[in-house]
mmCIF file of C-alpha atoms and ligand atoms in Angstrom:
data_model
loop_
_atom_site.group_PDB
_atom_site.id
_atom_site.type_symbol
_atom_site.label_atom_id
_atom_site.label_comp_id
_atom_site.label_asym_id
_atom_site.label_seq_id
_atom_site.Cartn_x
_atom_site.Cartn_y
_atom_site.Cartn_z
ATOM 1 C CA UNK A 216 11.188 -14.300 1.593
ATOM 2 C CA UNK A 217 9.931 -10.714 1.489
ATOM 3 C CA UNK A 218 6.230 -10.576 2.355
ATOM 4 C CA UNK A 219 3.774 -9.706 -0.390
ATOM 5 C CA UNK A 220 2.998 -6.008 -0.229
ATOM 6 C CA UNK A 221 -0.668 -5.012 -0.039
ATOM 7 C CA UNK A 222 -1.627 -1.363 -0.402
ATOM 8 C CA UNK A 223 -4.939 -0.431 1.145
ATOM 9 C CA UNK A 224 -6.699 2.293 -0.841
ATOM 10 C CA UNK A 225 -7.823 4.819 1.793
ATOM 11 C CA UNK A 226 -10.496 6.252 -0.486
ATOM 12 C CA UNK A 227 -12.419 8.580 1.781
ATOM 13 C CA UNK A 228 -12.217 12.257 2.735
ATOM 14 C CA UNK A 229 -12.838 11.217 6.347
ATOM 15 C CA UNK A 230 -9.785 11.323 8.629
ATOM 16 C CA UNK A 231 -11.485 9.214 11.305
ATOM 17 C CA UNK A 232 -12.149 6.450 8.791
ATOM 18 C CA UNK A 233 -8.509 6.472 7.659
ATOM 19 C CA UNK A 234 -7.382 6.289 11.291
ATOM 20 C CA UNK A 235 -9.683 3.304 11.773
ATOM 21 C CA UNK A 236 -8.342 1.595 8.635
ATOM 22 C CA UNK A 237 -4.745 2.001 9.811
ATOM 23 C CA UNK A 238 -5.484 0.921 13.381
ATOM 24 C CA UNK A 239 -7.410 -2.193 12.355
ATOM 25 C CA UNK A 240 -4.833 -3.363 9.816
ATOM 26 C CA UNK A 241 -1.487 -2.481 11.349
ATOM 27 C CA UNK A 242 -0.983 -5.451 13.629
ATOM 28 C CA UNK A 243 -1.975 -8.189 11.219
ATOM 29 C CA UNK A 244 0.637 -10.562 9.817
ATOM 30 C CA UNK A 245 0.219 -9.098 6.365
ATOM 31 C CA UNK A 246 2.561 -6.490 4.919
ATOM 32 C CA UNK A 247 0.295 -3.485 4.437
ATOM 33 C CA UNK A 248 1.021 -0.119 2.869
ATOM 34 C CA UNK A 249 -1.488 2.745 2.674
ATOM 35 C CA UNK A 250 -2.537 4.506 -0.511
ATOM 36 C CA UNK A 251 -3.910 8.024 -0.325
ATOM 37 C CA UNK A 252 -5.646 9.393 -3.384
ATOM 38 C CA UNK A 253 -6.884 12.810 -4.453
ATOM 39 C CA UNK A 254 -10.000 12.421 -2.347
ATOM 40 C CA UNK A 255 -8.098 12.259 0.943
ATOM 41 C CA UNK A 256 -5.095 14.402 0.040
ATOM 42 C CA UNK A 257 -7.380 17.265 -1.000
ATOM 43 C CA UNK A 258 -9.711 16.951 1.974
ATOM 44 C CA UNK A 259 -9.532 19.570 4.708
ATOM 45 C CA UNK A 260 -7.351 17.589 7.114
ATOM 46 C CA UNK A 261 -5.959 14.927 4.808
ATOM 47 C CA UNK A 262 -2.612 16.459 3.940
ATOM 48 C CA UNK A 263 -1.793 17.267 7.565
ATOM 49 C CA UNK A 264 -2.758 13.757 8.640
ATOM 50 C CA UNK A 265 -0.407 12.183 6.086
ATOM 51 C CA UNK A 266 2.388 14.588 7.106
ATOM 52 C CA UNK A 267 2.232 13.199 10.646
ATOM 53 C CA UNK A 268 2.291 9.502 9.757
ATOM 54 C CA UNK A 269 5.331 7.549 10.892
ATOM 55 C CA UNK A 270 6.672 4.043 10.358
ATOM 56 C CA UNK A 271 4.206 2.954 7.713
ATOM 57 C CA UNK A 272 4.582 2.495 3.972
ATOM 58 C CA UNK A 273 2.812 5.357 2.182
ATOM 59 C CA UNK A 274 1.696 5.810 -1.402
ATOM 60 C CA UNK A 275 0.611 9.207 -2.741
ATOM 61 C CA UNK A 276 -1.745 8.461 -5.597
ATOM 62 C CA UNK A 277 -1.614 11.858 -7.317
ATOM 63 C CA UNK A 278 -1.873 10.318 -10.789
ATOM 64 C CA UNK A 279 -0.038 13.288 -12.262
ATOM 65 C CA UNK A 280 -0.977 13.932 -15.886
ATOM 66 C CA UNK A 281 0.539 17.232 -16.889
ATOM 67 C CA UNK A 282 3.425 18.984 -18.608
ATOM 68 C CA UNK A 283 6.961 18.182 -17.368
ATOM 69 C CA UNK A 284 7.405 21.385 -15.367
ATOM 70 C CA UNK A 285 4.104 20.988 -13.506
ATOM 71 C CA UNK A 286 4.746 17.300 -12.731
ATOM 72 C CA UNK A 287 8.208 18.060 -11.334
ATOM 73 C CA UNK A 288 7.014 21.119 -9.369
ATOM 74 C CA UNK A 289 4.179 19.124 -7.815
ATOM 75 C CA UNK A 290 6.545 16.393 -6.659
ATOM 76 C CA UNK A 291 8.770 19.044 -5.076
ATOM 77 C CA UNK A 292 5.714 20.599 -3.396
ATOM 78 C CA UNK A 293 4.839 17.340 -1.606
ATOM 79 C CA UNK A 294 8.426 16.387 -0.635
ATOM 80 C CA UNK A 295 7.635 17.050 3.034
ATOM 81 C CA UNK A 296 5.123 14.176 3.000
ATOM 82 C CA UNK A 297 8.013 11.735 2.390
ATOM 83 C CA UNK A 298 5.922 9.284 0.383
ATOM 84 C CA UNK A 299 7.491 5.903 -0.292
ATOM 85 C CA UNK A 300 5.588 5.759 -3.600
ATOM 86 C CA UNK A 301 3.949 8.365 -5.853
ATOM 87 C CA UNK A 302 2.126 8.043 -9.187
ATOM 88 C CA UNK A 303 2.338 9.748 -12.566
ATOM 89 C CA UNK A 304 0.352 8.770 -15.667
ATOM 90 C CA UNK A 305 2.601 7.220 -18.310
ATOM 91 C CA UNK A 306 0.400 9.024 -20.840
ATOM 92 C CA UNK A 307 1.992 12.277 -19.608
ATOM 93 C CA UNK A 308 4.855 11.287 -21.921
ATOM 94 C CA UNK A 309 8.532 10.484 -21.597
ATOM 95 C CA UNK A 310 9.665 14.066 -20.925
ATOM 96 C CA UNK A 311 7.230 14.491 -18.027
ATOM 97 C CA UNK A 312 8.268 11.126 -16.537
ATOM 98 C CA UNK A 313 11.957 11.998 -16.833
ATOM 99 C CA UNK A 314 11.396 15.409 -15.246
ATOM 100 C CA UNK A 315 9.458 13.780 -12.415
ATOM 101 C CA UNK A 316 12.088 11.112 -11.879
ATOM 102 C CA UNK A 317 14.798 13.750 -11.680
ATOM 103 C CA UNK A 318 13.225 15.299 -8.581
ATOM 104 C CA UNK A 319 11.555 12.308 -6.904
ATOM 105 C CA UNK A 320 14.593 11.370 -4.776
ATOM 106 C CA UNK A 321 13.919 8.483 -2.399
ATOM 107 C CA UNK A 322 10.240 8.342 -3.362
ATOM 108 C CA UNK A 323 9.596 5.519 -5.816
ATOM 109 C CA UNK A 324 7.935 6.839 -8.928
ATOM 110 C CA UNK A 325 5.127 4.674 -10.281
ATOM 111 C CA UNK A 326 3.853 4.936 -13.853
ATOM 112 C CA UNK A 327 0.109 4.456 -14.179
ATOM 113 C CA UNK A 328 -0.849 2.638 -17.370
ATOM 114 C CA UNK A 329 -4.397 2.265 -18.696
ATOM 115 C CA UNK A 330 -6.862 2.552 -15.813
ATOM 116 C CA UNK A 331 -8.456 -0.686 -14.644
ATOM 117 C CA UNK A 332 -11.876 0.939 -15.064
ATOM 118 C CA UNK A 333 -11.395 1.110 -18.834
ATOM 119 C CA UNK A 334 -11.803 -1.597 -21.444
ATOM 120 C CA UNK A 335 -11.258 -1.680 -25.209
ATOM 121 C CA UNK A 336 -14.675 -0.121 -25.822
ATOM 122 C CA UNK A 337 -13.923 2.805 -23.496
ATOM 123 C CA UNK A 338 -10.558 3.351 -25.193
ATOM 124 C CA UNK A 339 -12.247 3.522 -28.588
ATOM 125 C CA UNK A 340 -14.646 6.117 -27.215
ATOM 126 C CA UNK A 341 -11.687 8.262 -26.125
ATOM 127 C CA UNK A 342 -10.189 7.936 -29.582
ATOM 128 C CA UNK A 343 -7.425 5.382 -29.099
ATOM 129 C CA UNK A 344 -7.339 3.063 -32.079
ATOM 130 C CA UNK A 345 -5.003 0.463 -30.584
ATOM 131 C CA UNK A 346 -6.182 -2.207 -28.155
ATOM 132 C CA UNK A 347 -5.228 -2.346 -24.465
ATOM 133 C CA UNK A 348 -2.471 -4.911 -24.956
ATOM 134 C CA UNK A 349 -0.702 -2.832 -27.605
ATOM 135 C CA UNK A 350 -0.965 0.380 -25.603
ATOM 136 C CA UNK A 351 0.269 -1.321 -22.423
ATOM 137 C CA UNK A 352 3.252 -2.779 -24.303
ATOM 138 C CA UNK A 353 4.213 0.718 -25.458
ATOM 139 C CA UNK A 354 3.668 2.156 -22.004
ATOM 140 C CA UNK A 355 5.788 -0.504 -20.292
ATOM 141 C CA UNK A 356 8.663 0.228 -22.693
ATOM 142 C CA UNK A 357 8.299 3.964 -22.142
ATOM 143 C CA UNK A 358 8.254 3.617 -18.343
ATOM 144 C CA UNK A 359 11.423 1.505 -18.519
ATOM 145 C CA UNK A 360 13.069 4.156 -20.702
ATOM 146 C CA UNK A 361 12.153 6.850 -18.172
ATOM 147 C CA UNK A 362 13.683 4.626 -15.440
ATOM 148 C CA UNK A 363 10.521 4.592 -13.336
ATOM 149 C CA UNK A 364 10.549 2.349 -10.256
ATOM 150 C CA UNK A 365 7.175 0.680 -10.705
ATOM 151 C CA UNK A 366 4.152 0.336 -12.959
ATOM 152 C CA UNK A 367 0.494 0.228 -12.008
ATOM 153 C CA UNK A 368 -1.469 -2.005 -14.351
ATOM 154 C CA UNK A 369 -4.509 -4.246 -14.319
ATOM 155 C CA UNK A 370 -3.856 -7.808 -13.166
ATOM 156 C CA UNK A 371 -4.782 -8.920 -16.666
ATOM 157 C CA UNK A 372 -1.738 -7.156 -18.110
ATOM 158 C CA UNK A 373 0.963 -8.244 -15.630
ATOM 159 C CA UNK A 374 2.403 -10.822 -17.997
ATOM 160 C CA UNK A 375 2.847 -8.332 -20.848
ATOM 161 C CA UNK A 376 4.306 -5.651 -18.583
ATOM 162 C CA UNK A 377 6.817 -8.133 -17.128
ATOM 163 C CA UNK A 378 8.321 -8.687 -20.570
ATOM 164 C CA UNK A 379 9.339 -5.055 -20.927
ATOM 165 C CA UNK A 380 9.496 -3.693 -17.399
ATOM 166 C CA UNK A 381 11.721 -5.416 -14.855
ATOM 167 C CA UNK A 382 10.988 -3.543 -11.636
ATOM 168 C CA UNK A 383 7.922 -3.435 -9.369
ATOM 169 C CA UNK A 384 4.457 -4.218 -10.716
ATOM 170 C CA UNK A 385 1.502 -2.986 -8.676
ATOM 171 C CA UNK A 386 -2.045 -4.009 -9.520
ATOM 172 C CA UNK A 387 -5.349 -2.501 -8.467
ATOM 173 C CA UNK A 388 -8.546 -4.099 -9.754
ATOM 174 C CA UNK A 389 -8.481 -6.653 -6.922
ATOM 175 C CA UNK A 390 -11.592 -8.284 -5.532
ATOM 176 C CA UNK A 391 -12.051 -10.891 -2.853
ATOM 177 C CA UNK A 392 -14.172 -13.853 -3.949
ATOM 178 C CA UNK A 393 -17.821 -12.941 -4.327
ATOM 179 C CA UNK A 394 -17.318 -9.157 -4.197
ATOM 180 C CA UNK A 395 -18.820 -6.919 -6.869
ATOM 181 C CA UNK A 396 -16.629 -5.422 -9.574
ATOM 182 C CA UNK A 397 -18.257 -1.992 -9.157
ATOM 183 C CA UNK A 398 -16.711 0.479 -11.589
ATOM 184 C CA UNK A 399 -13.684 -1.757 -12.245
ATOM 185 C CA UNK A 400 -13.638 -3.743 -15.482
ATOM 186 C CA UNK A 401 -10.445 -5.798 -15.383
ATOM 187 C CA UNK A 402 -10.292 -7.509 -11.988
ATOM 188 C CA UNK A 403 -8.910 -10.635 -10.299
ATOM 189 C CA UNK A 404 -8.295 -12.072 -6.811
ATOM 190 C CA UNK A 405 -5.237 -11.234 -4.660
ATOM 191 C CA UNK A 406 -3.782 -14.734 -4.954
ATOM 192 C CA UNK A 407 -4.080 -14.793 -8.740
ATOM 193 C CA UNK A 408 -2.463 -11.345 -9.067
ATOM 194 C CA UNK A 409 0.593 -12.421 -7.037
ATOM 195 C CA UNK A 410 0.736 -15.726 -8.905
ATOM 196 C CA UNK A 411 0.852 -13.837 -12.187
ATOM 197 C CA UNK A 412 3.803 -11.781 -10.983
ATOM 198 C CA UNK A 413 2.506 -8.693 -9.195
ATOM 199 C CA UNK A 414 4.994 -7.477 -6.573
ATOM 200 C CA UNK A 415 2.222 -5.550 -4.809
ATOM 201 C CA UNK A 416 -1.541 -5.212 -5.027
ATOM 202 C CA UNK A 417 -3.933 -2.343 -4.272
ATOM 203 C CA UNK A 418 -7.161 -3.216 -2.594
ATOM 204 C CA UNK A 419 -9.830 -0.741 -1.556
ATOM 205 C CA UNK A 420 -13.521 -1.456 -1.224
ATOM 206 C CA UNK A 421 -13.141 -5.235 -0.771
ATOM 207 C CA UNK A 422 -11.147 -4.545 2.383
ATOM 208 C CA UNK A 423 -12.448 -1.313 3.884
ATOM 209 C CA UNK A 424 -16.188 -1.653 3.296
ATOM 210 C CA UNK A 425 -18.035 -3.397 6.135
ATOM 211 C CA UNK A 426 -16.119 -5.240 8.836
ATOM 212 C CA UNK A 427 -12.401 -4.661 8.232
ATOM 213 C CA UNK A 428 -11.190 -7.456 10.528
ATOM 214 C CA UNK A 429 -13.484 -9.983 8.831
ATOM 215 C CA UNK A 430 -12.332 -8.782 5.424
ATOM 216 C CA UNK A 431 -8.701 -9.306 6.462
ATOM 217 C CA UNK A 432 -9.543 -12.879 7.445
ATOM 218 C CA UNK A 433 -11.094 -13.344 3.995
ATOM 219 C CA UNK A 434 -7.930 -11.912 2.419
ATOM 220 C CA UNK A 435 -5.635 -14.191 4.445
ATOM 221 C CA UNK A 436 -7.732 -17.177 3.351
ATOM 222 C CA UNK A 437 -7.532 -16.094 -0.282
ATOM 223 C CA UNK A 438 -3.739 -15.772 -0.150
ATOM 224 C CA UNK A 439 -3.223 -19.344 1.155
HETATM 225 O O1 C5P B 595 -11.959 -0.078 -4.306
HETATM 226 P P1 C5P B 595 -10.994 -0.569 -5.316
HETATM 227 O O2 C5P B 595 -10.208 -1.779 -4.828
HETATM 228 O O3 C5P B 595 -11.567 -0.776 -6.684
HETATM 229 O O4 C5P B 595 -9.929 0.624 -5.431
HETATM 230 C C1 C5P B 595 -8.868 0.629 -6.341
HETATM 231 C C2 C5P B 595 -7.946 1.765 -6.079
HETATM 232 O O5 C5P B 595 -6.873 1.728 -7.022
HETATM 233 C C3 C5P B 595 -8.578 3.148 -6.212
HETATM 234 O O6 C5P B 595 -7.990 3.967 -5.193
HETATM 235 C C4 C5P B 595 -8.165 3.643 -7.573
HETATM 236 O O7 C5P B 595 -7.996 5.036 -7.602
HETATM 237 C C5 C5P B 595 -6.822 2.940 -7.764
HETATM 238 N N1 C5P B 595 -6.443 2.665 -9.162
HETATM 239 C C6 C5P B 595 -7.202 1.894 -10.012
HETATM 240 N N2 C5P B 595 -6.804 1.673 -11.301
HETATM 241 C C7 C5P B 595 -5.667 2.185 -11.753
HETATM 242 C C8 C5P B 595 -4.874 2.948 -10.906
HETATM 243 C C9 C5P B 595 -5.295 3.164 -9.607
HETATM 244 O O8 C5P B 595 -8.242 1.389 -9.598
HETATM 245 N N3 C5P B 595 -5.257 1.913 -12.970
#
């Protein structure tokens, strides 16, 4: 059986810290990938560091949310980084997703649905008058129509997404037992996320804060 894929969110502008994260996680028995967000990719040495990575699964979390031409041009501009995965907000619309998919080549294009830091109250504040479940249902259908390769959603929405989207489902909003939610609102444990049907999870602070090796042991225990 293919091992469960676990993306580590390398959320820091510090190249040394990212090096440490990769070194301390690479030889474990778990199947790790590494997610680089805007913080690292826009840091002084971040882009160059990612360009030199070899033999690891990489995820460029650009969370593109723009017009079709800009989304497609951006993907072309980072082609040299050879990401295995790259994100675009589904709320960019079908045309932007199609334009992005047209140029993404071997890089798997992931549609980001409603952020895991938002809840129904936050959506109302933005001006959305439908609840999370309804919006996610629409977004899953739209991502399927645009032939995206994966969806990022909260673990709480995996079951709905699965009904309409048949490819990879990646869930952030993961906490090891006892860890604080922080700014995340819709969270669960790694084991529960995989049980509900996630094909991959994203885990940041629960794994990289404090003692990484000890956190991995905690993760292994959770997954049993
Ligand atoms: O530290 P924590 O595990 O909460 O980090 C979650 C990671 O997943 C962050 O890098 C965040 O940008 C990303 N993410 C998210 N919610 C989404 C999409 C991505 O938390 N909907």
